[in-house]
CSV table of C-alpha atoms and ligand atoms in Angstrom, one decimal:
chain,number,residue,atom,x,y,z
P,2,MET,CA,-14.2,-2.1,-20.7
P,3,LYS,CA,-11.9,-4.8,-18.8
P,4,LYS,CA,-13.3,-5.3,-15.2
P,5,ILE,CA,-10.8,-5.5,-12.9
P,6,LEU,CA,-11.7,-7.0,-9.7
P,7,VAL,CA,-9.8,-4.6,-6.6
P,8,THR,CA,-9.3,-6.7,-3.3
P,9,GLY,CA,-9.0,-4.4,-0.1
P,10,GLY,CA,-10.3,-1.6,-2.3
P,11,ALA,CA,-11.5,-0.1,-0.1
P,12,GLY,CA,-8.8,0.6,1.9
P,13,TYR,CA,-6.1,2.7,1.3
P,14,ILE,CA,-4.1,2.2,-1.5
P,15,GLY,CA,-7.0,0.0,-2.7
P,16,ALA,CA,-9.3,3.0,-2.3
P,17,HIS,CA,-6.6,5.1,-4.4
P,18,THR,CA,-6.4,3.1,-7.2
P,19,ILE,CA,-10.5,3.0,-7.7
P,20,ILE,CA,-10.4,6.3,-8.8
P,21,ARG,CA,-7.2,5.9,-11.2
P,22,LEU,CA,-9.1,2.8,-12.8
P,23,ALA,CA,-12.0,4.2,-13.5
P,24,GLY,CA,-10.8,7.6,-14.9
P,25,SER,CA,-8.5,4.9,-17.0
P,26,GLY,CA,-10.9,3.3,-18.9
P,27,TYR,CA,-11.4,0.2,-16.8
P,28,GLU,CA,-14.5,-1.0,-14.4
P,29,PRO,CA,-13.2,-1.8,-11.2
P,30,VAL,CA,-14.9,-4.3,-8.7
P,31,ILE,CA,-14.3,-4.0,-5.0
P,32,LEU,CA,-13.8,-6.6,-2.7
P,33,ASP,CA,-13.1,-5.8,0.7
P,34,ASN,CA,-13.8,-7.3,4.6
P,35,PHE,CA,-13.9,-3.5,6.0
P,36,SER,CA,-11.6,-5.1,8.7
P,37,ASN,CA,-9.5,-2.0,8.2
P,38,THR,CA,-11.3,0.1,7.0
P,39,ASP,CA,-14.7,1.8,6.4
P,40,GLU,CA,-17.8,3.3,5.1
P,41,ARG,CA,-16.6,6.6,4.7
P,42,VAL,CA,-14.2,5.6,2.4
P,43,LEU,CA,-17.5,4.2,-0.1
P,44,LYS,CA,-18.8,8.1,0.0
P,45,GLY,CA,-15.5,9.7,-0.1
P,46,LEU,CA,-15.3,7.9,-4.3
P,47,ARG,CA,-18.7,8.1,-4.5
P,48,GLU,CA,-18.5,12.1,-4.6
P,49,ILE,CA,-15.2,12.0,-6.4
P,50,LEU,CA,-16.2,9.0,-8.8
P,51,GLY,CA,-20.4,10.8,-9.1
P,52,ARG,CA,-21.6,7.5,-8.9
P,53,ASP,CA,-21.1,3.6,-7.0
P,54,VAL,CA,-18.5,1.2,-7.5
P,55,THR,CA,-19.9,-2.3,-7.3
P,56,LEU,CA,-18.9,-4.1,-3.8
P,57,TYR,CA,-18.8,-7.3,-2.3
P,58,ARG,CA,-18.4,-7.3,1.1
P,59,VAL,CA,-15.7,-10.9,1.2
P,60,ASN,CA,-13.5,-11.6,3.1
P,61,CYS,CA,-10.5,-13.4,0.5
P,62,THR,CA,-10.0,-16.6,3.3
P,63,ASP,CA,-13.7,-18.1,2.0
P,64,ARG,CA,-13.1,-19.8,-0.9
P,65,GLU,CA,-16.6,-20.3,-1.3
P,66,ALA,CA,-17.8,-16.6,-1.4
P,67,LEU,CA,-14.6,-15.7,-3.7
P,68,ASP,CA,-15.8,-18.4,-6.1
P,69,ASP,CA,-18.9,-16.5,-6.5
P,70,VAL,CA,-17.5,-13.4,-7.0
P,71,PHE,CA,-15.6,-14.9,-9.9
P,72,ARG,CA,-18.9,-16.4,-11.0
P,73,ARG,CA,-20.7,-13.6,-10.8
P,74,GLU,CA,-18.6,-10.3,-12.2
P,75,ARG,CA,-16.1,-12.8,-14.3
P,76,PRO,CA,-13.0,-10.3,-13.6
P,77,ASP,CA,-10.3,-10.1,-16.3
P,78,GLY,CA,-7.5,-9.5,-14.3
P,79,VAL,CA,-7.1,-8.9,-10.5
P,80,ILE,CA,-5.1,-6.2,-8.4
P,81,HIS,CA,-4.3,-8.3,-4.7
P,82,PHE,CA,-4.3,-5.3,-1.8
P,83,ALA,CA,-6.2,-7.7,1.1
P,84,ALA,CA,-3.7,-7.5,3.9
P,85,TYR,CA,-3.0,-7.6,6.8
P,86,LYS,CA,0.1,-5.0,7.0
P,87,ALA,CA,1.2,-3.8,11.0
P,88,VAL,CA,4.7,-4.8,11.6
P,89,ALA,CA,4.9,-4.7,15.5
P,90,GLU,CA,1.3,-6.3,15.9
P,91,SER,CA,2.8,-9.0,13.5
P,92,VAL,CA,5.1,-9.7,15.8
P,93,ALA,CA,2.5,-10.3,18.2
P,94,GLU,CA,-0.2,-12.0,16.4
P,95,PRO,CA,1.5,-14.2,13.9
P,96,LEU,CA,-0.3,-17.4,13.1
P,97,ARG,CA,-3.5,-14.7,12.4
P,98,TYR,CA,-0.9,-12.6,9.5
P,99,TYR,CA,0.5,-16.0,7.9
P,100,HIS,CA,-3.3,-17.7,8.1
P,101,ASN,CA,-4.6,-14.1,6.5
P,102,ASN,CA,-2.1,-12.3,4.3
P,103,LEU,CA,-1.4,-16.5,3.1
P,104,LEU,CA,-4.5,-18.4,2.7
P,105,SER,CA,-6.3,-14.9,1.0
P,106,LEU,CA,-3.5,-15.4,-1.9
P,107,ILE,CA,-3.9,-18.9,-2.2
P,108,HIS,CA,-7.7,-19.2,-3.1
P,109,LEU,CA,-7.2,-15.8,-4.8
P,110,LEU,CA,-4.7,-17.8,-7.1
P,111,ALA,CA,-7.3,-21.2,-7.2
P,112,CYS,CA,-9.8,-19.6,-8.1
P,113,MET,CA,-8.1,-17.6,-11.4
P,114,GLU,CA,-6.8,-20.8,-12.5
P,115,VAL,CA,-10.7,-22.4,-12.2
P,116,HIS,CA,-12.3,-18.8,-13.4
P,117,GLY,CA,-9.0,-17.9,-16.5
P,118,CYS,CA,-8.4,-14.6,-14.7
P,119,HIS,CA,-4.8,-14.6,-15.8
P,120,ASP,CA,-4.2,-10.4,-15.0
P,121,LEU,CA,-2.9,-10.4,-11.4
P,122,VAL,CA,-1.2,-7.3,-9.7
P,123,PHE,CA,0.3,-7.9,-6.3
P,124,SER,CA,1.4,-5.5,-3.1
P,125,SER,CA,4.6,-6.3,-2.2
P,126,SER,CA,6.6,-4.4,0.0
P,127,CYS,CA,10.3,-3.1,0.1
P,128,THR,CA,9.8,-4.6,3.8
P,129,VAL,CA,11.2,-8.0,1.7
P,130,TYR,CA,14.8,-6.1,1.3
P,131,GLY,CA,15.3,-6.4,5.0
P,132,GLN,CA,18.2,-4.2,5.5
P,133,PRO,CA,20.6,-3.8,2.1
P,134,LYS,CA,23.8,-3.7,2.3
P,135,GLN,CA,23.5,-0.5,0.0
P,136,ASN,CA,21.2,2.4,-1.6
P,137,PRO,CA,19.1,2.4,-3.4
P,138,VAL,CA,18.2,-0.9,-3.9
P,139,THR,CA,16.9,-2.1,-7.5
P,140,GLU,CA,14.7,-5.0,-8.1
P,141,GLN,CA,18.3,-7.2,-8.2
P,142,THR,CA,19.4,-6.4,-4.8
P,143,PRO,CA,18.9,-9.5,-2.7
P,144,ARG,CA,16.0,-10.3,-0.9
P,145,LEU,CA,16.6,-10.5,3.0
P,146,PRO,CA,15.4,-11.9,6.1
P,147,ALA,CA,12.4,-9.9,6.9
P,148,ASN,CA,12.1,-8.7,9.7
P,149,ALA,CA,8.6,-10.0,10.7
P,150,PRO,CA,6.2,-12.2,10.0
P,151,TYR,CA,4.7,-9.7,8.3
P,152,GLY,CA,7.5,-9.0,6.3
P,153,ARG,CA,7.6,-12.7,5.5
P,154,THR,CA,4.4,-13.1,4.1
P,155,LYS,CA,5.0,-10.9,1.1
P,156,GLN,CA,8.7,-12.6,1.0
P,157,MET,CA,5.9,-16.0,0.7
P,158,GLY,CA,3.5,-14.1,-1.5
P,159,GLU,CA,6.0,-13.2,-4.2
P,160,ASP,CA,7.6,-16.9,-3.4
P,161,ILE,CA,3.7,-18.4,-4.4
P,162,ILE,CA,3.4,-16.0,-7.4
P,163,THR,CA,7.0,-17.4,-8.6
P,164,ASP,CA,6.0,-21.0,-8.5
P,165,PHE,CA,2.3,-20.1,-9.9
P,166,CYS,CA,3.7,-18.4,-13.0
P,167,ALA,CA,6.3,-21.0,-13.5
P,168,ALA,CA,3.6,-23.7,-13.4
P,169,HIS,CA,1.5,-21.3,-15.5
P,170,PRO,CA,2.7,-20.1,-18.7
P,171,ASP,CA,-0.3,-17.6,-19.4
P,172,PHE,CA,-0.2,-16.1,-16.0
P,173,ARG,CA,0.8,-12.5,-16.1
P,174,CYS,CA,1.8,-11.1,-13.0
P,175,ALA,CA,3.1,-7.7,-11.6
P,176,LEU,CA,4.7,-8.2,-7.8
P,177,LEU,CA,4.5,-3.8,-6.9
P,178,ARG,CA,7.4,-3.6,-3.9
P,179,TYR,CA,6.4,-0.4,-2.7
P,180,PHE,CA,8.4,1.8,0.1
P,181,ASN,CA,6.0,4.0,2.2
P,182,PRO,CA,3.4,5.2,0.6
P,183,VAL,CA,1.5,8.9,2.4
P,184,GLY,CA,-0.5,11.4,1.5
P,185,ALA,CA,-4.3,11.6,0.3
P,186,HIS,CA,-6.4,11.9,-2.9
P,187,GLU,CA,-6.0,15.5,-3.4
P,188,SER,CA,-9.8,16.1,-3.3
P,189,GLY,CA,-9.8,15.1,0.3
P,190,LEU,CA,-12.3,13.4,-0.1
P,191,ILE,CA,-10.3,9.9,1.0
P,192,GLY,CA,-7.3,9.2,2.6
P,193,GLU,CA,-5.8,6.7,4.9
P,194,LEU,CA,-8.2,5.8,7.9
P,195,PRO,CA,-6.0,4.6,11.0
P,196,TYR,CA,-8.2,2.3,13.0
P,197,GLY,CA,-6.6,3.4,17.2
P,198,VAL,CA,-3.3,4.2,17.5
P,199,PRO,CA,-1.7,5.0,14.2
P,200,GLY,CA,1.0,2.8,13.5
P,201,ASN,CA,2.8,4.3,10.7
P,202,LEU,CA,4.8,8.2,10.6
P,203,VAL,CA,2.1,10.0,8.6
P,204,PRO,CA,-1.5,9.3,10.1
P,205,PHE,CA,0.4,10.1,13.8
P,206,LEU,CA,1.9,12.5,12.3
P,207,THR,CA,-1.0,14.3,11.1
P,208,GLN,CA,-2.6,13.4,13.9
P,209,VAL,CA,-0.6,14.5,16.7
P,210,ALA,CA,-0.9,18.2,14.7
P,211,ALA,CA,-4.4,18.1,14.5
P,212,GLY,CA,-4.8,17.8,18.4
P,213,VAL,CA,-5.9,14.2,18.7
P,214,ARG,CA,-2.3,12.9,20.2
P,215,SER,CA,-0.2,14.4,22.0
P,216,GLU,CA,3.2,14.2,21.0
P,217,LEU,CA,4.9,12.2,18.1
P,218,VAL,CA,7.9,10.1,19.0
P,219,VAL,CA,10.6,9.7,17.0
P,220,PHE,CA,12.3,6.3,17.5
P,221,GLY,CA,15.8,6.8,17.4
P,222,ASN,CA,18.4,9.3,16.7
P,223,ASP,CA,21.2,7.3,16.7
P,224,TYR,CA,21.5,5.7,13.4
P,225,GLY,CA,24.3,6.2,11.1
P,226,THR,CA,22.0,8.8,8.9
P,227,SER,CA,22.9,12.1,8.9
P,228,ASP,CA,20.5,13.2,11.5
P,229,GLY,CA,20.5,10.0,13.1
P,230,SER,CA,16.9,9.4,12.7
P,231,CYS,CA,15.9,6.8,9.8
P,232,ILE,CA,15.4,7.3,6.4
P,233,ARG,CA,12.5,6.7,3.9
P,234,ASP,CA,11.3,6.4,0.6
P,235,TYR,CA,8.1,8.4,1.1
P,236,ILE,CA,5.7,8.2,-2.1
P,237,HIS,CA,2.0,9.9,-2.6
P,238,VAL,CA,-0.1,7.2,-2.6
P,239,MET,CA,-1.1,9.1,-6.3
P,240,ASP,CA,1.5,8.5,-7.3
P,241,LEU,CA,1.3,5.0,-6.2
P,242,ALA,CA,-3.1,4.4,-7.6
P,243,GLU,CA,-0.8,5.6,-10.8
P,244,ALA,CA,1.9,2.8,-11.4
P,245,HIS,CA,-0.8,0.1,-10.4
P,246,VAL,CA,-2.8,1.1,-14.1
P,247,ALA,CA,0.5,1.6,-15.7
P,248,ALA,CA,1.3,-2.1,-14.7
P,249,LEU,CA,-1.9,-3.2,-15.6
P,250,GLY,CA,-1.3,-2.0,-19.4
P,251,TYR,CA,2.4,-3.3,-18.9
P,252,ILE,CA,0.9,-6.8,-18.3
P,253,ARG,CA,-1.6,-6.6,-20.2
P,254,SER,CA,0.3,-5.6,-23.3
P,255,GLY,CA,1.3,-9.1,-23.6
P,256,ASN,CA,4.7,-9.6,-20.8
P,257,PRO,CA,3.5,-13.2,-19.6
P,258,GLY,CA,5.1,-14.2,-16.0
P,259,CYS,CA,6.5,-12.2,-12.8
P,260,ALA,CA,7.2,-8.7,-13.5
P,261,ILE,CA,9.0,-7.0,-10.0
P,262,PHE,CA,9.0,-3.1,-9.8
P,263,ASN,CA,10.5,-1.1,-6.9
P,264,LEU,CA,7.5,1.9,-6.4
P,265,GLY,CA,9.0,4.6,-4.8
P,266,GLN,CA,9.9,8.2,-5.4
P,267,GLY,CA,13.7,7.2,-5.9
P,268,LEU,CA,14.3,9.7,-2.8
P,269,GLY,CA,15.6,9.0,1.0
P,270,HIS,CA,14.4,11.4,4.0
P,271,SER,CA,14.7,11.3,7.2
P,272,VAL,CA,12.1,10.9,10.4
P,273,LEU,CA,12.7,14.6,11.3
P,274,ASP,CA,12.9,15.8,6.9
P,275,VAL,CA,9.2,14.6,7.4
P,276,ILE,CA,8.1,16.4,10.6
P,277,LYS,CA,10.1,19.9,9.2
P,278,THR,CA,9.1,19.6,5.9
P,279,PHE,CA,5.4,19.0,7.3
P,280,THR,CA,5.6,22.1,9.3
P,281,ASP,CA,7.2,24.2,6.6
P,282,VAL,CA,4.1,23.1,4.0
P,283,THR,CA,1.3,23.5,6.3
P,284,GLY,CA,2.5,26.1,9.1
P,285,VAL,CA,1.3,23.6,11.8
P,286,LYS,CA,3.7,22.7,14.2
P,287,VAL,CA,4.5,19.1,15.5
P,288,SER,CA,5.9,18.7,19.2
P,289,TYR,CA,8.1,14.7,19.4
P,290,ARG,CA,10.2,14.0,21.6
P,291,ILE,CA,13.1,11.7,21.2
P,292,GLY,CA,12.4,8.0,22.1
P,293,ASP,CA,14.3,4.2,21.9
P,294,ARG,CA,14.4,2.8,19.0
P,295,ARG,CA,12.0,0.7,17.3
P,296,PRO,CA,12.2,-3.1,17.0
P,297,GLY,CA,12.2,-4.5,14.0
P,298,ASP,CA,13.0,-0.9,11.6
P,299,VAL,CA,16.0,-1.1,9.5
P,300,GLU,CA,18.1,2.2,9.1
P,301,GLN,CA,17.6,2.9,5.9
P,302,ILE,CA,15.9,2.3,2.2
P,303,TRP,CA,15.0,4.0,-0.8
P,304,ALA,CA,14.2,2.8,-4.2
P,305,ASP,CA,16.2,2.9,-7.6
P,306,VAL,CA,12.7,3.0,-9.7
P,307,ALA,CA,14.7,3.0,-13.2
P,308,LEU,CA,13.6,0.1,-14.4
P,309,ALA,CA,9.9,0.8,-13.1
P,310,SER,CA,10.3,4.1,-15.0
P,311,GLN,CA,11.2,3.0,-18.1
P,312,GLU,CA,8.9,-0.3,-18.2
P,313,LEU,CA,5.3,1.0,-17.4
P,314,ARG,CA,6.5,4.5,-18.6
P,315,TRP,CA,5.6,6.2,-14.8
P,316,LYS,CA,7.2,8.6,-13.1
P,317,THR,CA,6.5,10.7,-9.5
P,318,THR,CA,5.2,13.9,-10.2
P,319,ARG,CA,4.5,14.7,-6.5
P,320,THR,CA,6.8,15.6,-3.9
P,321,LEU,CA,7.0,14.6,-0.4
P,322,SER,CA,5.5,18.3,0.8
P,323,ASP,CA,3.0,17.5,-1.5
P,324,ALA,CA,1.7,14.7,-0.1
P,325,LEU,CA,2.3,15.9,3.7
P,326,ARG,CA,-0.5,18.7,2.5
P,327,ASP,CA,-3.0,16.1,1.0
P,328,ALA,CA,-2.7,14.1,4.2
P,329,TRP,CA,-3.3,17.5,6.5
P,330,ASN,CA,-6.6,18.7,3.8
P,331,TRP,CA,-7.8,15.2,4.6
P,332,GLN,CA,-7.0,14.7,9.1
P,333,VAL,CA,-8.6,18.1,8.8
P,334,ARG,CA,-11.4,17.0,7.1
P,335,LEU,CA,-11.9,14.3,9.0
P,336,ILE,CA,-11.8,16.3,12.0
P,337,SER,CA,-14.4,18.4,10.9
P,338,GLU,CA,-16.9,15.7,9.9
P,339,SER,CA,-15.9,14.3,13.5
P,340,HIS,CA,-17.5,17.7,15.2
P,341,SER,CA,-20.7,17.7,12.7
P,342,GLY,CA,-21.4,14.3,13.9
M,412,UD1,C1,6.7,-0.2,7.2
M,412,UD1,C2,7.3,-2.0,6.8
M,412,UD1,C3,6.1,-1.8,4.9
M,412,UD1,C4,5.0,-1.5,5.1
M,412,UD1,C5,4.6,-0.4,6.0
M,412,UD1,C6,3.1,-0.8,6.7
M,412,UD1,C7,9.2,-2.3,7.3
M,412,UD1,C8,10.8,-2.1,6.6
M,412,UD1,N1,8.4,-1.2,6.8
M,412,UD1,O1,6.9,0.3,7.1
M,412,UD1,O2,7.1,-2.4,4.3
M,412,UD1,O3,4.8,-1.1,4.3
M,412,UD1,O4,5.4,-0.7,7.8
M,412,UD1,O5,2.4,-0.2,7.7
M,412,UD1,O6,8.4,-3.4,7.7
M,412,UD1,N2,8.3,6.6,13.5
M,412,UD1,C9,8.9,7.1,14.2
M,412,UD1,N3,7.5,7.0,14.8
M,412,UD1,C10,6.3,7.2,14.9
M,412,UD1,C11,6.1,6.2,13.5
M,412,UD1,C12,7.1,5.7,12.6
M,412,UD1,O7,10.0,8.1,14.6
M,412,UD1,O8,5.5,7.1,15.6
M,412,UD1,C13,9.4,6.1,11.9
M,412,UD1,C14,9.9,4.7,11.5
M,412,UD1,O9,11.2,4.3,12.7
M,412,UD1,C15,10.3,4.4,10.3
M,412,UD1,C16,9.8,5.8,9.4
M,412,UD1,O10,9.0,6.5,11.0
M,412,UD1,O11,12.0,4.7,10.6
M,412,UD1,C17,8.2,5.2,9.1
M,412,UD1,O12,7.8,4.2,10.1
M,412,UD1,P1,6.4,3.8,9.2
M,412,UD1,O13,5.4,4.6,8.7
M,412,UD1,O14,6.1,2.9,10.5
M,412,UD1,O15,7.1,2.6,8.1
M,412,UD1,P2,7.6,1.6,7.7
M,412,UD1,O16,8.4,0.9,9.1
M,412,UD1,O17,9.7,2.1,7.2
């Protein structure tokens, strides 16, 4: 059984990917420092998988600790999720972002080199496109200057890996450019666990619907879109998890070098669409008001996913409605657990 080290494996996308890896005949090993997640994810994973997953509480910026994990586990491949991801926070604390996101990647690549591990799947983001001139974006669409240090760490991460692949012809990598991951596992046992005030739309929306927060602010309704609010490509986190397994299979079946794939649903939805769809599928009204634009937001972006569907033989099977229903189930469960202590 091939062993896959999953950095950030207790995080939002990481934990959902662990489920699909385990269900696809891989042996996942979680490496996480729990800086942006907690034990509830492990409990959910245990319930879904019926067993524990090997876990290392390690920070990827700790080279010695990382080396030790490679020595003990001898992984066949790595999926690297571990990174900071809050756009606004990255503007306020750029050094923390550059230090964490870049140093962890450099240490990881160095460990892979030393320990003869050649297969890497990397979490990149549609943020590398900036505001594209045309939609949908393909992998050939030029990267534009990112709007925030967070986005720059993703661009730099892609560049570091590309250079590393060029110097190591036996290295195989998939750079996965995620659009907007939303939703939760259909069991309601795991999902996103935002710390403090959620920065992202869907966890904020479900908290308003649950009465944890009083109202959602829609960041601008004067954009050049049909209803004036921003447009994004929302992808169910389980579809995204499945794409990681497909990408691993793709590089492991003899595709050296650095492949890039857009991972979205291939559809654009406005913020107001998301709010309406949420109420349609859950029956729960969401109190919202229109506020100012959020600095750094792009107006609209959605993906062309033809390459991923062709090369990875993968496609999304879940809709935005499915994702919002699953995110709501997860939110309801979180609330009921917090009430039961
Ligand atoms: C951003 C990044 C993305 C990254 C993600 C992780 C960019 C362009 N995109 O996504 O790469 O993976 O963060 O955190 O940098 N909105 C509201 N009210 C809210 C929250 C959000 O109206 O309270 C709107 C935003 O203006 C946006 C949409 O909802 O139009 C989605 O926002 P969000 O969930 O924060 O994700 P992005 O900013 O698209």
